[in-house]
mmCIF file of C-alpha atoms in Angstrom:
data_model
loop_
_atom_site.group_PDB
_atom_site.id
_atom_site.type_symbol
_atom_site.label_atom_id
_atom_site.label_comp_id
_atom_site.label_asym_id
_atom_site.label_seq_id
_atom_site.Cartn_x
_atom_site.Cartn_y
_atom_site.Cartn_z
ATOM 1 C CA UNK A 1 -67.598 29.264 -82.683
ATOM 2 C CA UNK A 2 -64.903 28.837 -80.372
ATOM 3 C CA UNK A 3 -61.530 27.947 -81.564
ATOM 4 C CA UNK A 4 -59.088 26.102 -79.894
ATOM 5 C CA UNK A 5 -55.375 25.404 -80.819
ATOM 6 C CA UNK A 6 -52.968 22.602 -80.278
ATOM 7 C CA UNK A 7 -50.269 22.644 -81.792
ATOM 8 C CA UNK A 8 -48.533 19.138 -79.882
ATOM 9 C CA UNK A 9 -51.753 16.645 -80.115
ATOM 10 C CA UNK A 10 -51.460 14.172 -78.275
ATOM 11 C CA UNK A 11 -53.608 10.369 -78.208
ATOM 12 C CA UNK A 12 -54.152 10.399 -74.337
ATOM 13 C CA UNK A 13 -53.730 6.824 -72.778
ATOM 14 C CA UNK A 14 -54.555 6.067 -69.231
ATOM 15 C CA UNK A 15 -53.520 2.795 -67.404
ATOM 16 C CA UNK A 16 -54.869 2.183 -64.336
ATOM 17 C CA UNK A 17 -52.965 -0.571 -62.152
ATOM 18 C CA UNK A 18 -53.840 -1.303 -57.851
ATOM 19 C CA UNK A 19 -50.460 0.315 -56.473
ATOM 20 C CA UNK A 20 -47.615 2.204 -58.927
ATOM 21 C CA UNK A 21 -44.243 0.098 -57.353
ATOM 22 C CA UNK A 22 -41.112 1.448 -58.859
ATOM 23 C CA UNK A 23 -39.170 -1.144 -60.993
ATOM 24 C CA UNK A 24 -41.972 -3.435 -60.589
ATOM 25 C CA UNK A 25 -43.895 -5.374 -63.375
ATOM 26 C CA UNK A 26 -47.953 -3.792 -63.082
ATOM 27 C CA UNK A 27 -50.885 -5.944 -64.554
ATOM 28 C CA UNK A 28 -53.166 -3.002 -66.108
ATOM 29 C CA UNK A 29 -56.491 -3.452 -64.696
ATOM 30 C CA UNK A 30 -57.922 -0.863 -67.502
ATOM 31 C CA UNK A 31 -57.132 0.917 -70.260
ATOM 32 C CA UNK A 32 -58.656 4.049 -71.791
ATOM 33 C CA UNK A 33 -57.867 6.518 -74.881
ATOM 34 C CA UNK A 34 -58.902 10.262 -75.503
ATOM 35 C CA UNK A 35 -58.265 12.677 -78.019
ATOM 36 C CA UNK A 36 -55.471 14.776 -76.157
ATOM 37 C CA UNK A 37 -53.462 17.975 -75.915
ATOM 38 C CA UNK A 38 -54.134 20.865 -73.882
ATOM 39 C CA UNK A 39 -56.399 22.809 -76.396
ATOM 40 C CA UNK A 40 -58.293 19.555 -77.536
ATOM 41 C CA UNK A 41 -59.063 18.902 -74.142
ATOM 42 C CA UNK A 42 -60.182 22.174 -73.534
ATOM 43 C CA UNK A 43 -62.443 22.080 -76.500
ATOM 44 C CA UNK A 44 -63.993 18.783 -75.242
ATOM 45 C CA UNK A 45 -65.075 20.255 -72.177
ATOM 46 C CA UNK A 46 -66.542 23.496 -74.090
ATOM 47 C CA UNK A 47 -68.234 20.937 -76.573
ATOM 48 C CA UNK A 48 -69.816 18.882 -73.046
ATOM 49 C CA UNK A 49 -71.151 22.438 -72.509
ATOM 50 C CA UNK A 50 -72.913 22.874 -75.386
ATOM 51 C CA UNK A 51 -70.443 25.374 -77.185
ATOM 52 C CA UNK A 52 -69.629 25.017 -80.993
ATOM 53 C CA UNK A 53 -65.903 24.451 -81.102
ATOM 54 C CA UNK A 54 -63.344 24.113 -83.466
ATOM 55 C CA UNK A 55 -60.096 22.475 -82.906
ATOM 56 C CA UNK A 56 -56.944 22.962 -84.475
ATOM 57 C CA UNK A 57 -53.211 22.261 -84.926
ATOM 58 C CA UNK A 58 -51.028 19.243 -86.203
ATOM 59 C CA UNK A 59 -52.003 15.765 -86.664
ATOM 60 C CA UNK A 60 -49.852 12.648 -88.483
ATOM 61 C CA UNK A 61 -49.460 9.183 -88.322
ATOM 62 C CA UNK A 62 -51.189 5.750 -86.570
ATOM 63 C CA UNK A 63 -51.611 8.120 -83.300
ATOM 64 C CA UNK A 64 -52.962 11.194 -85.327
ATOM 65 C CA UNK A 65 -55.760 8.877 -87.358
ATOM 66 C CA UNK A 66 -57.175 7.391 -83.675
ATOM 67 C CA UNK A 67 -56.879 10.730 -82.488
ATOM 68 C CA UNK A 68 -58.994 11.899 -85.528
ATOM 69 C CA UNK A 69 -61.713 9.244 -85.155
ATOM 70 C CA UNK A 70 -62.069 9.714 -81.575
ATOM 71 C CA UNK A 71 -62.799 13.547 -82.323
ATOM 72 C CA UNK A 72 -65.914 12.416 -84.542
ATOM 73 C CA UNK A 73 -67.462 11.377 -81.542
ATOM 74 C CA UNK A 74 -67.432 14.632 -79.641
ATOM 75 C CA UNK A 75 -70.863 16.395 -80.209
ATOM 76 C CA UNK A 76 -70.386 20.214 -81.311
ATOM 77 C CA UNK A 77 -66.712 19.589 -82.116
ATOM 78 C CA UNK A 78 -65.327 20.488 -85.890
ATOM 79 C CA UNK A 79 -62.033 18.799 -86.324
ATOM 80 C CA UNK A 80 -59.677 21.382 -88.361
ATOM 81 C CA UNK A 81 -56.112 20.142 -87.873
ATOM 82 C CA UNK A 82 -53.747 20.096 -90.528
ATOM 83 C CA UNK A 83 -52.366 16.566 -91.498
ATOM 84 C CA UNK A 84 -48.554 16.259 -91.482
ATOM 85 C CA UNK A 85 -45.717 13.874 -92.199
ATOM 86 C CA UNK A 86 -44.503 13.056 -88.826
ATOM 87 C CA UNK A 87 -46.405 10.924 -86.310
ATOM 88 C CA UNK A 88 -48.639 12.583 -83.542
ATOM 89 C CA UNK A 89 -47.467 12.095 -79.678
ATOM 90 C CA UNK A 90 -48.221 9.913 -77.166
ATOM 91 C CA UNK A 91 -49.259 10.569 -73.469
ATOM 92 C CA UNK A 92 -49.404 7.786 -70.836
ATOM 93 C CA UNK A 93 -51.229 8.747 -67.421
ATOM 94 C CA UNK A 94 -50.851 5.757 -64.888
ATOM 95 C CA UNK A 95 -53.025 6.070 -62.125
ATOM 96 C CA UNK A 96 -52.020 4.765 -58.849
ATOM 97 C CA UNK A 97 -55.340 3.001 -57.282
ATOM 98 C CA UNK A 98 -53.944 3.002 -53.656
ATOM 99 C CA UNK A 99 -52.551 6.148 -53.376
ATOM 100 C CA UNK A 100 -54.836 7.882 -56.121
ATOM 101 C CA UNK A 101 -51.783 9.811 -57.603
ATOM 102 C CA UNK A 102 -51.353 9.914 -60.972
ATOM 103 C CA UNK A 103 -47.707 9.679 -63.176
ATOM 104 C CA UNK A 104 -47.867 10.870 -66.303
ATOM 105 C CA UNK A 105 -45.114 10.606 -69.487
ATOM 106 C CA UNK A 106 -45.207 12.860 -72.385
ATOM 107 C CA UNK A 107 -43.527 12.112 -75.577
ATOM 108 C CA UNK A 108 -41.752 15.585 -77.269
ATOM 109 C CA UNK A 109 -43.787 15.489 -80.228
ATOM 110 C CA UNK A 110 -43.459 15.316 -83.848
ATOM 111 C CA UNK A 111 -41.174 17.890 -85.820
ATOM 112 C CA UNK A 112 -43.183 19.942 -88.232
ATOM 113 C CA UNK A 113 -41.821 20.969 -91.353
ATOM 114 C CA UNK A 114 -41.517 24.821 -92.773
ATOM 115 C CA UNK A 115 -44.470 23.925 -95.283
ATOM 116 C CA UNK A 116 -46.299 22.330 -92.770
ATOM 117 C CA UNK A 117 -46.210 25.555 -90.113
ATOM 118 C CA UNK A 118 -47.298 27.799 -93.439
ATOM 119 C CA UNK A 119 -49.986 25.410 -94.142
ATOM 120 C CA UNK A 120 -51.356 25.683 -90.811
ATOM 121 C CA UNK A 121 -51.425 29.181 -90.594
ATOM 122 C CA UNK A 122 -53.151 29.830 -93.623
ATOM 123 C CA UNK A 123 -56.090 27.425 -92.194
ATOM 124 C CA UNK A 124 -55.697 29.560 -88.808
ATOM 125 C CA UNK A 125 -56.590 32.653 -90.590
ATOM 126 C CA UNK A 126 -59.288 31.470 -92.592
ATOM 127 C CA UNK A 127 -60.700 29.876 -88.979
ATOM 128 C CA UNK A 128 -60.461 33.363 -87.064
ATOM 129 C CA UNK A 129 -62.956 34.711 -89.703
ATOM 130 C CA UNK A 130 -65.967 32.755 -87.539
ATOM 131 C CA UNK A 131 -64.262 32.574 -84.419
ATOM 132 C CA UNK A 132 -65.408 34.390 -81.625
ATOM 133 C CA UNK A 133 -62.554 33.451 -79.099
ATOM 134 C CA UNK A 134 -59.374 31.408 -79.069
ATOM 135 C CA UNK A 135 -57.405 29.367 -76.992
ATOM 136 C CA UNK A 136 -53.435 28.904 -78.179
ATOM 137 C CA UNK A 137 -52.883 25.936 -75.325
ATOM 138 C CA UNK A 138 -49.639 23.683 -74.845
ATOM 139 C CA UNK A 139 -46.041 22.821 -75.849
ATOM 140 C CA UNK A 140 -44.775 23.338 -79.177
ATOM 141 C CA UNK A 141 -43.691 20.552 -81.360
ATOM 142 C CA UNK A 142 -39.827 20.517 -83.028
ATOM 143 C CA UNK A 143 -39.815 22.496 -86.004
ATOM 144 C CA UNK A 144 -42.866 25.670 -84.789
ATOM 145 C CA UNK A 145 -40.648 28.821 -83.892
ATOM 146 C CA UNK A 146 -40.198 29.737 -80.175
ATOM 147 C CA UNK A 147 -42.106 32.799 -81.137
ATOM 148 C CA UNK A 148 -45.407 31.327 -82.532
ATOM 149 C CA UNK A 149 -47.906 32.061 -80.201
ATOM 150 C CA UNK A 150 -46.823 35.745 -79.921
ATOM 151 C CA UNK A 151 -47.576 35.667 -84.186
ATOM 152 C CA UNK A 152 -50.471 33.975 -83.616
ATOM 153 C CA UNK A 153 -51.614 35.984 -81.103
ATOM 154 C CA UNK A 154 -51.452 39.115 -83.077
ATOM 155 C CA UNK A 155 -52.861 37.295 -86.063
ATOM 156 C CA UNK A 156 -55.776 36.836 -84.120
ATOM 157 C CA UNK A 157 -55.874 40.612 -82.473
ATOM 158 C CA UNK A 158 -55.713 41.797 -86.148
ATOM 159 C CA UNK A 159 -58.951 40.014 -86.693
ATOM 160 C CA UNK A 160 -60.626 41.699 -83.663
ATOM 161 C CA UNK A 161 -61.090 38.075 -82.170
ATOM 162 C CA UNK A 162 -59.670 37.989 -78.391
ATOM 163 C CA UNK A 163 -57.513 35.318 -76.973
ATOM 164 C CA UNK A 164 -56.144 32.850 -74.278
ATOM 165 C CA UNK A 165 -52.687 31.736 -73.597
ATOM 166 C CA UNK A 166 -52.416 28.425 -72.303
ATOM 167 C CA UNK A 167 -47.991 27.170 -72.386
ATOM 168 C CA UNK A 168 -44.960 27.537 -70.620
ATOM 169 C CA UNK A 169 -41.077 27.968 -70.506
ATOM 170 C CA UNK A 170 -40.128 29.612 -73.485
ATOM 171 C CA UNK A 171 -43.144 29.640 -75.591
ATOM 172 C CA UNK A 172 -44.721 31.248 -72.558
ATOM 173 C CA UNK A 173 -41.910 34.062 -72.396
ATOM 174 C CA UNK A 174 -42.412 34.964 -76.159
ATOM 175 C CA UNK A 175 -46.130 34.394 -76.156
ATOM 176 C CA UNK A 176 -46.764 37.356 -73.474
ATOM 177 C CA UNK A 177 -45.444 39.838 -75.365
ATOM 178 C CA UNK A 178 -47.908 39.160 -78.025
ATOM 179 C CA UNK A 179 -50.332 40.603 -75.892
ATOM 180 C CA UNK A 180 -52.725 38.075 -75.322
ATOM 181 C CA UNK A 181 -56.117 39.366 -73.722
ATOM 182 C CA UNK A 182 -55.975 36.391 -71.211
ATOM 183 C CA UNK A 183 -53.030 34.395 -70.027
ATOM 184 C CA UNK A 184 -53.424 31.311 -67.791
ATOM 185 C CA UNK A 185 -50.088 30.308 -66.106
ATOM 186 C CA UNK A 186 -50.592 27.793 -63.351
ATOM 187 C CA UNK A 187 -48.219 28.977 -60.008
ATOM 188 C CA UNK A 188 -45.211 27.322 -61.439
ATOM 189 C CA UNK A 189 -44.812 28.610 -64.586
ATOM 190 C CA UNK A 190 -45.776 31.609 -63.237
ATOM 191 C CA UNK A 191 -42.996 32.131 -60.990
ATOM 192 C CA UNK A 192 -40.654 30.935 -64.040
ATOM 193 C CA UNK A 193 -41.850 33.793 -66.147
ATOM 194 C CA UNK A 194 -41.650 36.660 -63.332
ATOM 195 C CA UNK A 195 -38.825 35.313 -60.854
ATOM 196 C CA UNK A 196 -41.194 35.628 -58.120
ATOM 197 C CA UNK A 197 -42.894 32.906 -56.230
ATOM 198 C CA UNK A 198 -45.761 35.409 -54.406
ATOM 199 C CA UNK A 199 -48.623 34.993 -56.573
ATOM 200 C CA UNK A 200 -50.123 38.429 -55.900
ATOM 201 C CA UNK A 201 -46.694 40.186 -56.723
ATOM 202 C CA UNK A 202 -46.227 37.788 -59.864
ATOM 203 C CA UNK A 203 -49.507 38.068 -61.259
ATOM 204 C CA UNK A 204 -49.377 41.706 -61.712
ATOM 205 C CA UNK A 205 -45.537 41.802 -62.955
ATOM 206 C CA UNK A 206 -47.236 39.057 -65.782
ATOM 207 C CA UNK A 207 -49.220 41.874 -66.569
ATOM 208 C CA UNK A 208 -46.909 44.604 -67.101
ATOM 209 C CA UNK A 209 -45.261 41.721 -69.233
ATOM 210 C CA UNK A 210 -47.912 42.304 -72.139
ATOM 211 C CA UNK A 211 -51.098 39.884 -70.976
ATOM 212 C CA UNK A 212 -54.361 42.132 -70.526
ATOM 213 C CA UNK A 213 -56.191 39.379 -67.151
ATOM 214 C CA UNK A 214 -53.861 36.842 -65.881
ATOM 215 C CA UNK A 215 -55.330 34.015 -64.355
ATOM 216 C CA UNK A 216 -53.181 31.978 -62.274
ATOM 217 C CA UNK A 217 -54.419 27.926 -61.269
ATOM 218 C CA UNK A 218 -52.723 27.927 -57.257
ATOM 219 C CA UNK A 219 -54.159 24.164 -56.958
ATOM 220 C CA UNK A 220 -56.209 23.314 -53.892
ATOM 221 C CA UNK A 221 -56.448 27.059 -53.291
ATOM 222 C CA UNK A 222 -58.365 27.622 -56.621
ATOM 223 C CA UNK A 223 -57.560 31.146 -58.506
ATOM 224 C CA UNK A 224 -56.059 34.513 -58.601
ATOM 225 C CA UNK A 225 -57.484 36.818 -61.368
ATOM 226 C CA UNK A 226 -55.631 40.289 -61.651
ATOM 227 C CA UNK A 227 -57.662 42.302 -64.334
ATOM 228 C CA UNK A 228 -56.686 45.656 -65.702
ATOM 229 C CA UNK A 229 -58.591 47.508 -62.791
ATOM 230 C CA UNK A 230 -59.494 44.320 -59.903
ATOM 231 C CA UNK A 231 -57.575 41.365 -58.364
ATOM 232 C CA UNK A 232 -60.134 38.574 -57.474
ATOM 233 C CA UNK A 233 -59.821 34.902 -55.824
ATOM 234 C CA UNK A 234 -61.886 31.790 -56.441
ATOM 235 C CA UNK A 235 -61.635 28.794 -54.003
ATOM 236 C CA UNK A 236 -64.032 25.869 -54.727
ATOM 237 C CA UNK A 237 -65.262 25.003 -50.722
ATOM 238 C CA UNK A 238 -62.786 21.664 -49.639
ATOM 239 C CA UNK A 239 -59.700 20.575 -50.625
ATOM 240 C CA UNK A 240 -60.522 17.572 -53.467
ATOM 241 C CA UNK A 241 -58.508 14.295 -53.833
ATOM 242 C CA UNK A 242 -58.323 12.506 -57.395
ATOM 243 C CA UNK A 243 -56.107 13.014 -60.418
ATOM 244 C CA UNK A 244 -55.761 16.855 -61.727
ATOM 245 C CA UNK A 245 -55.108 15.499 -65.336
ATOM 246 C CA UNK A 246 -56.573 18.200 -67.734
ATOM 247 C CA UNK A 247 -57.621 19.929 -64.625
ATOM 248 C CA UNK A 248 -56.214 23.618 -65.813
ATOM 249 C CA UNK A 249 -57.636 22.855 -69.075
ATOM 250 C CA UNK A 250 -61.220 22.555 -68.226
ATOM 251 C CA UNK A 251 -60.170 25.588 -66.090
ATOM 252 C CA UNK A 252 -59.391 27.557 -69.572
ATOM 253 C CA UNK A 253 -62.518 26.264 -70.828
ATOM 254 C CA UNK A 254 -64.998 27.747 -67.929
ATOM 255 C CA UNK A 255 -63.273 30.960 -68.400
ATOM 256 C CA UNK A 256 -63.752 30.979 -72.065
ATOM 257 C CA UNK A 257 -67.315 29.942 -71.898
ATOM 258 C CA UNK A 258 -67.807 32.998 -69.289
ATOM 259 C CA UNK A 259 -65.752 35.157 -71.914
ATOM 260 C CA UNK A 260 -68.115 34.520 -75.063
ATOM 261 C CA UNK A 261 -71.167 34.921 -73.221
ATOM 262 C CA UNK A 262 -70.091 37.919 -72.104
ATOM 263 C CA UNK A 263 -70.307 37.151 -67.994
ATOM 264 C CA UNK A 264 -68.719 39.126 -65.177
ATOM 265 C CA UNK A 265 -65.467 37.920 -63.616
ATOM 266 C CA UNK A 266 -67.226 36.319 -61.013
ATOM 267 C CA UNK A 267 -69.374 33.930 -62.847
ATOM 268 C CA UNK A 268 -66.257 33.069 -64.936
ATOM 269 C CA UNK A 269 -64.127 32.792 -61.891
ATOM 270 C CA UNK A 270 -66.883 30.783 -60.177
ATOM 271 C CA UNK A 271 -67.558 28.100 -63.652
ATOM 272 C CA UNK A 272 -63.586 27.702 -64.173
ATOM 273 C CA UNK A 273 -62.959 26.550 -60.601
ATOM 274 C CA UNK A 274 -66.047 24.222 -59.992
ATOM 275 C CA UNK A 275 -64.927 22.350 -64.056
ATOM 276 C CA UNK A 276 -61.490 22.050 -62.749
ATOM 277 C CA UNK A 277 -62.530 20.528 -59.720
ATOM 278 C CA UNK A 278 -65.082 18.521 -61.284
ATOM 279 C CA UNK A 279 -61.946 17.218 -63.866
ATOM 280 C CA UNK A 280 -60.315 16.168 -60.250
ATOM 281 C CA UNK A 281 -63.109 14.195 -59.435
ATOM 282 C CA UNK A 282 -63.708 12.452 -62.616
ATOM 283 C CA UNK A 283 -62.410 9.187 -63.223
ATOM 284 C CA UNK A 284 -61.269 9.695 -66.574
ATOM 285 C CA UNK A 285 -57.981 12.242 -66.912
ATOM 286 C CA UNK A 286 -59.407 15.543 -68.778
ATOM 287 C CA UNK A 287 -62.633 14.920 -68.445
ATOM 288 C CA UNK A 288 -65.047 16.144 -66.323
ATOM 289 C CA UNK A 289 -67.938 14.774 -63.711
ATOM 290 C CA UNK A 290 -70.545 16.882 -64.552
ATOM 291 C CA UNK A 291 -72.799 16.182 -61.234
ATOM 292 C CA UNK A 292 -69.904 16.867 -59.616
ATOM 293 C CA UNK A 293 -69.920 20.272 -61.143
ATOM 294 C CA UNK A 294 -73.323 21.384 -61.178
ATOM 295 C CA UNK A 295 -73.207 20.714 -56.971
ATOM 296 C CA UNK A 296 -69.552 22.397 -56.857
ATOM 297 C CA UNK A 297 -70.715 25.674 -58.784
ATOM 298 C CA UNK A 298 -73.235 27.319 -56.068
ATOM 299 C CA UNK A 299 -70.143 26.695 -53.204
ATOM 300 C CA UNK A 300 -67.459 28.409 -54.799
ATOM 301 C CA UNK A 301 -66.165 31.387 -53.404
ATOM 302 C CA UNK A 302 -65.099 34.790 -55.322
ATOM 303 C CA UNK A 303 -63.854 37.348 -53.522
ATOM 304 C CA UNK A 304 -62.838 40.725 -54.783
ATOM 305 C CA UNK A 305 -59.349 41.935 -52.709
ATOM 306 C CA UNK A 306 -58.426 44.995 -53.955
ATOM 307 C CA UNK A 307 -57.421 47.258 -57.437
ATOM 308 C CA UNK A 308 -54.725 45.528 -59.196
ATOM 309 C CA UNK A 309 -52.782 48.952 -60.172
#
């Protein structure tokens, strides 16, 4: 079982109007709703892939029970989040039909009590006892300490199961120096964490930072993979137009598919970038078009540059 964990859930809404007009009224042509947050939409795309996955975090009020019932309805997925007090988040992705952009607002999140943070912890451990990977993956909510995933992260070392870091700003900062066996910055927060906008340089400095592979998501121009002894790149073969919603998720999810199944770097490189462009193509945000991917996979391109020491 894969685990996956979210500790900001989020009920994912998607409007889609003709043309996004700034301080304009917008008749919503359709409107769609997902079970959301970085790690639930990673475990959605391992669960389309036939993986057993677990997800888990926080989940509270109207928001948190739609959220909940939408999750039934995900083959191979075992909902494990913790119920709380406050009311889950909101995301709303409005997607531009002219221009094919995509704006998206995120609500903060709900705060989560001290009992509530124990409480989840306790089902955390008891989940790492059948876990064979796990993905810590997004903001954190009020309340969770700046430190969490770094705890976590060792929590989950301590039960000889490996892991992938999936945040930013501060939780990103703290969470490296837990040591996590992956971590997958995209080029942005990457240069926020090192200082340096050269992904090559960066890469390795996120390294020296604590994370054993860091995978960095450069957009069009696919990844950059600097392991303990290899730097690789992974391009999928065009530049792709549609929205990247979730795209760096279903990224994390190829990679930890590749990771359980024990597969080289290139066939992990390969199935991360040809999801995420597939998620690009789809026409629902975080999901992913899975002709698209099966006829992306065979055309991506992996490249080994050079020893990362």
């Amino acid at each position: 079982m894969i685990l996956t964990v979210t500790l900001n859930t989020a009920l994912d809404i998607t409007y889609r109007i003709p043309s996004l007009r700034a301080g304009s009224s917008h008749r919503v042509s359709e409107v769609t709703e997902r079970p959301g947050g970085k790690g639930v939409n990673v475990a959605r795309v391992l669960a389309a892939l036939g993986h057993e996955v677990t997800v888990t975090g926080f989940s509270g009020g109207t928001t948190g029970r739609v959220l909940r019932d939408l999750l039934t309805e995900v083959p191979h997925l075992t909902d494990a989040l913790v119920p709380i007090a406050g009311t889950t988040r909101r995301t709303v992705a409005v997607a531009d039909g002219r221009s094919g952009d995509t704006t998206q607002l995120n609500e903060p999140g709900p705060t989560v009590s001290h009992a509530e943070w124990s409480a989840f912890q306790e089902v955390y451990e008891d989940l790492l006892a059948s876990a064979s990977a796990v993905a810590l993956c997004g903001s954190l909510p009020p309340g969770v300490p700046v430190g969490a995933y770094a705890g976590l992260i060792r929590t989950a070392r301590a039960a000889g199961v490996p892991t992938l870091l999936d945040t930013s700003g501060a939780a990103l900062r703290r969470g490296v120096a837990g040591r996590p066996d992956i971590l997958k910055p995209n080029a942005d927060e990457l240069a926020e964490l090192t200082g340096s906008h050269e992904p090559s340089r960066a890469t390795q400095d996120a390294r020296r930072r604590g994370a054993g592979t860091v995978v960095a998501s450069l957009g069009a121009r696919g990844l950059l993979a600097v392991t303990p002894d290899s730097r690789w790149s992974a391009a999928p073969p065009a530049r792709l137009h549609g929205n990247p919603t979730g795209a760096g998720d279903s990224a994390v999810a190829g990679l930890l598919s590749a990771l359980v199944q024990r597969q080289p770097w290139p066939t992990a490189l390969s199935r991360a970038v040809a999801l995420s462009a597939a998620t690009v193509l789809s026409p629902v945000a975080g999901e992913f078009d899975r002709s698209a991917y099966e006829e992306l996979l065979p055309g991506i391109t992996v490249t080994r540059e050079s020893n990362a020491a």
